[in-house]
Amino acid sequence: MKIFLSSALVLSAALFTYAETSFAGFGFGKRNVGYIYETSFSSMGWRYLDLLENKSTDDPKALESSQRNACYKRYGTIINDNTLDIRIAIGYFDWTTGSNVHYSGRSYGVSPSLDIGAYEALKDLLTSSCGGKARFCGFRKDPQNSSLFTREVTIHGKKVLARVEIRFSSASEILSDNLGKYRDTQAQRSRYAEDFFSRSLREADAVFYFGHARNGGGPDFYPPVFLPGTNKLNYSGYYKAKRPGFNKMLNALGSSRQAPVIGLMACASRDHFLRRTRAVAPNSGVISSMDVLNVDYVYTAMIGAVDALLRGQCQKSFYQSIRMTSGNQKYITMDGMFE
């Protein structure tokens, strides 16, 4: 499936755009899937899992000694308590084009939210049955927490309880509702999602942010801030000037403990965030991206990274897991993980 990025969308620094007709071959828009682009997130995820199914799982004992020691050192801090705690924080994922968005015969208004559809797709992928060698599957939903999923995995010969918790930011898909009748609910959701991300940076073994970089102003869990009287995001006067999300992220990383693995799954996150993130969290491995890019690159790289963690993949195999496609090989990077 080819996804095109319009020049106008690049200027607005949104992650991606889809031409609805591009999905005709896959039947998109022909069945009710509940949330906008839920099916396309599912399809992207399934295709990437198909690639991971045939990928071998590392046996550290077979590696050269320096690689083996680096791998054991990284996972030693992660699984020493017999638990692998992975958290995914999905930002307020608005599709901002400057005009109303029409999808599958329905108008969603200006800047509809895609994070709910992404959440549902990830949940379905996690709870699907396993086949082959992939491990982003076979999870059970926690009966007390519908956003928490658990399963047992074996990492380097050790049985570990893996837990994946996912939170999203939007109260609904419709921006006008989130700013209107759901205003209080949206404010509460945004604060909770932001706090979840901050706590995860201090508590989790691996934390992934999936959403907009806001041209350096993110990670962002709030509805978009526009230039007054327009449908264009206020980058120069707000996001780039204040960098609200990134400053909060750095504050969270200023604690005595930082997550051993941090995934910044957003546009140009390497340029926007890597240097200062590594400065405050020098012992954390960071997965990031280069340039303004299609959403499938960061989305599938996140799936590949979680799958790699669930298997205990070492340097070479881990890097391959997040770069299984030509697009990911071009845009996805990893720093400080096994060095």
Short mmCIF file of C-alpha atoms in Angstrom, two decimals:
data_model
loop_
_atom_site.label_atom_id
_atom_site.label_comp_id
_atom_site.label_asym_id
_atom_site.label_seq_id
_atom_site.Cartn_x
_atom_site.Cartn_y
_atom_site.Cartn_z
CA MET A 1 0.00 0.00 0.00
CA LYS A 2 1.48 3.32 -1.02
CA ILE A 3 0.71 6.37 1.08
CA PHE A 4 1.35 9.80 -0.39
CA LEU A 5 2.36 12.89 1.53
CA SER A 6 1.00 16.14 0.14
CA SER A 7 3.16 19.26 0.13
CA ALA A 8 0.51 21.15 2.09
CA LEU A 9 0.54 18.47 4.74
CA VAL A 10 4.32 18.57 4.99
CA LEU A 11 4.07 22.31 5.62
CA SER A 12 1.57 21.68 8.41
CA ALA A 13 3.98 19.04 9.84
CA ALA A 14 1.26 16.42 10.12
CA LEU A 15 2.55 12.87 9.94
CA PHE A 16 0.66 11.65 6.93
CA THR A 17 -2.19 11.81 4.54
CA TYR A 18 -4.12 9.11 2.74
CA ALA A 19 -5.93 9.26 -0.57
CA GLU A 20 -9.13 7.35 0.05
CA THR A 21 -9.05 5.83 -3.41
CA SER A 22 -5.65 4.28 -2.60
CA PHE A 23 -7.44 1.71 -0.44
CA ALA A 24 -9.86 0.42 -3.04
CA GLY A 25 -7.85 -2.74 -3.61
CA PHE A 26 -7.97 -3.58 0.08
CA GLY A 27 -11.67 -2.85 0.52
CA PHE A 28 -11.13 0.14 2.80
CA GLY A 29 -14.18 2.33 3.22
CA LYS A 30 -16.47 -0.58 2.34
CA ARG A 31 -17.21 -1.85 5.82
CA ASN A 32 -17.91 -0.24 9.13
CA VAL A 33 -14.78 -0.66 11.26
CA GLY A 34 -15.82 1.68 14.06
CA TYR A 35 -13.08 4.33 13.93
CA ILE A 36 -11.43 6.34 11.19
CA TYR A 37 -8.41 4.48 9.77
CA GLU A 38 -8.69 1.65 12.27
CA THR A 39 -8.62 -0.79 9.36
CA SER A 40 -5.58 0.83 7.77
CA PHE A 41 -3.67 0.72 11.07
CA SER A 42 -4.65 -2.93 11.37
CA SER A 43 -3.55 -3.70 7.83
CA MET A 44 -0.19 -1.98 8.29
CA GLY A 45 0.34 -3.89 11.52
CA TRP A 46 -0.57 -7.27 10.06
CA ARG A 47 1.72 -6.79 7.08
CA TYR A 48 4.63 -5.94 9.37
CA LEU A 49 3.91 -8.88 11.66
CA ASP A 50 4.03 -11.10 8.58
CA LEU A 51 7.62 -9.94 8.06
CA LEU A 52 8.49 -10.57 11.70
CA GLU A 53 6.98 -14.07 11.66
CA ASN A 54 9.97 -15.44 9.76
CA LYS A 55 12.65 -13.57 11.68
CA SER A 56 14.84 -15.68 13.94
CA THR A 57 15.17 -14.99 17.66
CA ASP A 58 18.67 -14.37 18.96
CA ASP A 59 20.56 -16.86 21.06
CA PRO A 60 23.02 -14.58 22.88
CA LYS A 61 25.32 -17.52 23.58
CA ALA A 62 25.98 -17.80 19.85
CA LEU A 63 27.07 -14.16 19.56
CA GLU A 64 30.57 -12.76 19.69
CA SER A 65 31.48 -11.97 23.31
CA SER A 66 31.26 -8.15 23.13
CA GLN A 67 27.82 -8.34 21.48
CA ARG A 68 26.64 -10.96 23.96
CA ASN A 69 27.81 -8.90 26.94
CA ALA A 70 26.16 -5.74 25.62
CA CYS A 71 22.89 -7.63 25.11
CA TYR A 72 22.95 -9.16 28.59
CA LYS A 73 23.75 -5.76 30.07
CA ARG A 74 20.75 -4.11 28.38
CA TYR A 75 18.26 -6.79 29.34
CA GLY A 76 19.72 -7.29 32.79
CA THR A 77 18.16 -4.02 33.95
CA ILE A 78 14.90 -4.80 32.16
CA ILE A 79 14.04 -8.33 33.29
CA ASN A 80 15.79 -8.52 36.67
CA ASP A 81 12.38 -8.32 38.38
CA ASN A 82 10.89 -11.01 36.11
CA THR A 83 8.60 -8.42 34.50
CA LEU A 84 8.87 -6.62 31.17
CA ASP A 85 6.90 -3.37 31.53
CA ILE A 86 6.16 -1.77 28.14
CA ARG A 87 3.97 1.31 27.80
CA ILE A 88 2.65 3.04 24.68
CA ALA A 89 1.36 6.60 24.95
CA ILE A 90 -0.53 7.72 21.85
CA GLY A 91 -0.67 11.48 21.51
CA TYR A 92 -3.56 13.62 20.31
CA PHE A 93 -3.22 12.36 16.76
CA ASP A 94 -5.09 14.91 14.66
CA TRP A 95 -5.19 14.67 10.88
CA THR A 96 -4.86 18.35 10.05
CA THR A 97 -5.14 19.27 6.36
CA GLY A 98 -6.55 22.79 6.69
CA SER A 99 -9.99 21.71 5.51
CA ASN A 100 -12.71 19.19 6.32
CA VAL A 101 -11.71 15.54 6.11
CA HIS A 102 -14.01 13.13 4.26
CA TYR A 103 -13.46 9.42 4.68
CA SER A 104 -15.61 6.44 3.73
CA GLY A 105 -18.50 8.67 2.73
CA ARG A 106 -18.55 10.61 5.99
CA SER A 107 -17.36 14.09 6.92
CA TYR A 108 -15.22 14.22 10.05
CA GLY A 109 -14.76 17.99 10.07
CA VAL A 110 -11.46 19.76 10.56
CA SER A 111 -8.60 17.79 12.13
CA PRO A 112 -10.25 14.49 13.14
CA SER A 113 -8.38 12.28 15.63
CA LEU A 114 -6.79 9.00 14.59
CA ASP A 115 -5.41 7.84 17.94
CA ILE A 116 -8.57 5.94 18.87
CA GLY A 117 -8.39 3.90 15.67
CA ALA A 118 -4.68 3.25 16.25
CA TYR A 119 -5.41 2.08 19.79
CA GLU A 120 -8.08 -0.36 18.63
CA ALA A 121 -5.79 -1.75 15.94
CA LEU A 122 -2.89 -2.26 18.35
CA LYS A 123 -5.21 -3.92 20.85
CA ASP A 124 -6.46 -6.37 18.23
CA LEU A 125 -2.93 -7.17 17.07
CA LEU A 126 -1.73 -7.81 20.62
CA THR A 127 -4.63 -10.13 21.45
CA SER A 128 -4.48 -12.08 18.18
CA SER A 129 -3.28 -15.68 18.20
CA CYS A 130 0.41 -16.27 17.53
CA GLY A 131 1.90 -17.96 14.53
CA GLY A 132 5.50 -18.19 13.44
CA LYS A 133 8.14 -16.43 15.52
CA ALA A 134 6.55 -13.01 16.15
CA ARG A 135 5.61 -12.18 19.74
CA PHE A 136 3.45 -9.06 19.28
CA CYS A 137 0.50 -11.41 19.82
CA GLY A 138 -1.00 -13.85 22.30
CA PHE A 139 -1.73 -11.25 25.00
CA ARG A 140 -4.74 -11.31 27.33
CA LYS A 141 -6.65 -8.20 28.33
CA ASP A 142 -6.49 -7.55 32.05
CA PRO A 143 -9.97 -7.96 33.59
CA GLN A 144 -9.48 -4.87 35.79
CA ASN A 145 -7.77 -2.65 33.21
CA SER A 146 -9.00 -2.66 29.60
CA SER A 147 -5.84 -0.85 28.45
CA LEU A 148 -3.43 -3.43 29.95
CA PHE A 149 -2.41 -6.65 28.20
CA THR A 150 -0.25 -9.45 29.60
CA ARG A 151 1.41 -12.69 28.55
CA GLU A 152 4.37 -14.83 29.52
CA VAL A 153 7.48 -14.74 27.33
CA THR A 154 10.89 -16.37 27.55
CA ILE A 155 13.85 -14.02 27.28
CA HIS A 156 17.35 -15.50 27.29
CA GLY A 157 15.99 -18.67 28.86
CA LYS A 158 14.14 -16.81 31.62
CA LYS A 159 10.35 -16.78 31.96
CA VAL A 160 9.11 -13.22 32.21
CA LEU A 161 5.66 -11.64 32.61
CA ALA A 162 5.27 -9.14 29.79
CA ARG A 163 2.79 -6.32 30.26
CA VAL A 164 1.86 -3.81 27.58
CA GLU A 165 -0.27 -0.82 28.56
CA ILE A 166 -1.62 1.55 25.91
CA ARG A 167 -3.28 4.92 26.43
CA PHE A 168 -4.65 7.38 23.89
CA SER A 169 -5.54 11.05 24.15
CA SER A 170 -8.68 12.00 22.22
CA ALA A 171 -12.12 12.01 23.80
CA SER A 172 -13.67 11.50 20.35
CA GLU A 173 -12.67 11.65 16.71
CA ILE A 174 -14.35 15.04 16.14
CA LEU A 175 -12.32 18.11 17.08
CA SER A 176 -15.34 20.40 17.43
CA ASP A 177 -16.84 17.98 19.97
CA ASN A 178 -13.56 17.71 21.87
CA LEU A 179 -13.44 21.49 22.12
CA GLY A 180 -17.18 21.76 22.78
CA LYS A 181 -19.49 19.26 24.45
CA TYR A 182 -16.58 17.00 25.47
CA ARG A 183 -14.33 19.86 26.56
CA ASP A 184 -14.03 18.82 30.20
CA THR A 185 -13.64 15.15 29.29
CA GLN A 186 -10.99 16.04 26.72
CA ALA A 187 -9.04 18.14 29.21
CA GLN A 188 -9.10 15.26 31.67
CA ARG A 189 -8.03 12.72 29.02
CA SER A 190 -5.19 14.92 27.81
CA ARG A 191 -3.85 15.46 31.32
CA TYR A 192 -4.10 11.75 32.08
CA ALA A 193 -2.34 10.70 28.86
CA GLU A 194 0.42 13.23 29.43
CA ASP A 195 0.86 12.09 33.03
CA PHE A 196 0.87 8.46 31.88
CA PHE A 197 3.74 9.25 29.51
CA SER A 198 5.68 11.14 32.17
CA ARG A 199 5.22 8.38 34.76
CA SER A 200 6.19 5.77 32.18
CA LEU A 201 9.47 7.56 31.48
CA ARG A 202 10.30 7.18 35.17
CA GLU A 203 8.83 3.73 35.84
CA ALA A 204 8.62 1.52 32.75
CA ASP A 205 11.22 -0.69 31.10
CA ALA A 206 10.29 0.65 27.67
CA VAL A 207 8.06 3.58 26.77
CA PHE A 208 6.91 4.59 23.30
CA TYR A 209 5.35 7.88 22.27
CA PHE A 210 3.36 7.56 19.03
CA GLY A 211 2.01 10.80 17.63
CA HIS A 212 2.98 14.24 16.37
CA ALA A 213 6.34 15.87 16.99
CA ARG A 214 4.66 19.29 16.58
CA ASN A 215 7.85 20.53 14.92
CA GLY A 216 9.72 20.06 18.19
CA GLY A 217 6.89 21.17 20.47
CA GLY A 218 5.71 17.64 21.26
CA PRO A 219 5.23 14.97 22.47
CA ASP A 220 1.71 16.35 22.53
CA PHE A 221 -1.46 15.00 24.12
CA TYR A 222 -3.71 18.03 23.59
CA PRO A 223 -5.95 19.24 20.75
CA PRO A 224 -4.07 21.26 18.11
CA VAL A 225 -3.37 24.95 18.67
CA PHE A 226 -4.14 26.96 15.53
CA LEU A 227 -3.07 30.37 14.32
CA PRO A 228 -5.89 32.76 15.26
CA GLY A 229 -8.72 32.69 12.74
CA THR A 230 -7.21 29.85 10.69
CA ASN A 231 -7.09 26.06 10.44
CA LYS A 232 -3.27 26.10 10.35
CA LEU A 233 -1.23 24.99 13.35
CA ASN A 234 0.64 27.66 15.26
CA TYR A 235 4.15 26.30 15.03
CA SER A 236 6.24 29.46 15.21
CA GLY A 237 4.26 31.23 17.92
CA TYR A 238 3.42 28.25 20.12
CA TYR A 239 4.95 24.83 19.45
CA LYS A 240 8.45 25.88 18.39
CA ALA A 241 8.56 28.85 20.72
CA LYS A 242 7.34 27.16 23.90
CA ARG A 243 8.13 23.46 23.25
CA PRO A 244 5.60 22.52 25.96
CA GLY A 245 5.57 18.76 25.46
CA PHE A 246 9.31 18.36 25.12
CA ASN A 247 10.04 20.42 28.22
CA LYS A 248 7.66 18.23 30.23
CA MET A 249 9.35 15.15 28.82
CA LEU A 250 12.78 16.41 29.84
CA ASN A 251 11.48 17.19 33.33
CA ALA A 252 10.17 13.63 33.64
CA LEU A 253 13.55 12.26 32.54
CA GLY A 254 15.26 14.35 35.21
CA SER A 255 14.28 11.81 37.86
CA SER A 256 16.64 9.27 39.41
CA ARG A 257 15.41 6.56 37.04
CA GLN A 258 14.79 6.70 33.30
CA ALA A 259 13.23 4.03 31.12
CA PRO A 260 15.97 1.83 29.61
CA VAL A 261 14.26 2.06 26.19
CA ILE A 262 12.55 5.16 24.79
CA GLY A 263 10.79 5.17 21.43
CA LEU A 264 9.96 8.57 19.93
CA MET A 265 7.69 7.51 17.10
CA ALA A 266 7.02 10.86 15.44
CA CYS A 267 8.21 12.91 12.49
CA ALA A 268 11.90 13.94 12.52
CA SER A 269 12.16 12.97 16.18
CA ARG A 270 15.91 12.45 15.88
CA ASP A 271 16.47 16.09 14.91
CA HIS A 272 13.86 17.44 17.31
CA PHE A 273 14.52 15.39 20.43
CA LEU A 274 17.51 13.03 20.37
CA ARG A 275 20.41 15.22 21.50
CA ARG A 276 18.78 16.60 24.64
CA THR A 277 17.05 13.30 25.44
CA ARG A 278 20.37 11.46 25.38
CA ALA A 279 21.93 14.22 27.47
CA VAL A 280 19.47 13.75 30.35
CA ALA A 281 19.07 9.98 29.90
CA PRO A 282 22.50 8.78 28.70
CA ASN A 283 21.86 5.16 29.66
CA SER A 284 18.60 4.87 27.72
CA GLY A 285 18.44 3.43 24.24
CA VAL A 286 16.46 5.74 21.96
CA ILE A 287 14.56 4.81 18.80
CA SER A 288 13.79 7.80 16.59
CA SER A 289 13.06 8.84 13.02
CA MET A 290 14.52 11.13 10.41
CA ASP A 291 12.54 13.64 8.36
CA VAL A 292 8.81 14.20 7.91
CA LEU A 293 7.58 10.75 6.99
CA ASN A 294 4.64 8.46 6.39
CA VAL A 295 2.91 7.18 9.49
CA ASP A 296 3.48 3.54 8.62
CA TYR A 297 7.24 3.89 9.19
CA VAL A 298 7.02 4.97 12.83
CA TYR A 299 3.96 2.82 13.52
CA THR A 300 5.52 -0.40 12.23
CA ALA A 301 8.91 0.41 13.76
CA MET A 302 7.17 0.61 17.14
CA ILE A 303 5.58 -2.80 16.57
CA GLY A 304 8.97 -4.18 15.56
CA ALA A 305 10.65 -2.72 18.65
CA VAL A 306 8.05 -4.17 21.03
CA ASP A 307 8.34 -7.55 19.31
CA ALA A 308 12.15 -7.37 19.61
CA LEU A 309 11.92 -6.64 23.32
CA LEU A 310 9.51 -9.52 23.86
CA ARG A 311 12.07 -11.85 22.28
CA GLY A 312 15.18 -10.35 23.88
CA GLN A 313 16.70 -9.48 20.51
CA CYS A 314 20.27 -8.21 20.54
CA GLN A 315 21.93 -5.42 18.55
CA LYS A 316 21.79 -6.68 14.96
CA SER A 317 18.44 -8.46 15.20
CA PHE A 318 16.83 -5.62 17.15
CA TYR A 319 17.94 -3.11 14.52
CA GLN A 320 16.56 -5.36 11.78
CA SER A 321 13.23 -5.72 13.61
CA ILE A 322 12.57 -1.99 13.47
CA ARG A 323 13.76 -1.71 9.86
CA MET A 324 12.06 -4.60 8.05
CA THR A 325 10.88 -2.43 5.12
CA SER A 326 12.75 -0.15 2.73
CA GLY A 327 11.00 2.90 4.19
CA ASN A 328 11.97 1.97 7.74
CA GLN A 329 15.55 1.34 6.62
CA LYS A 330 15.66 4.87 5.26
CA TYR A 331 14.05 6.70 8.17
CA ILE A 332 14.26 4.71 11.44
CA THR A 333 17.33 4.96 13.70
CA MET A 334 18.46 3.59 17.06
CA ASP A 335 21.03 5.09 19.45
CA GLY A 336 22.56 3.95 22.72
CA MET A 337 20.72 0.64 22.91
CA PHE A 338 23.63 -1.77 22.92
CA GLU A 339 26.64 0.52 22.70
#
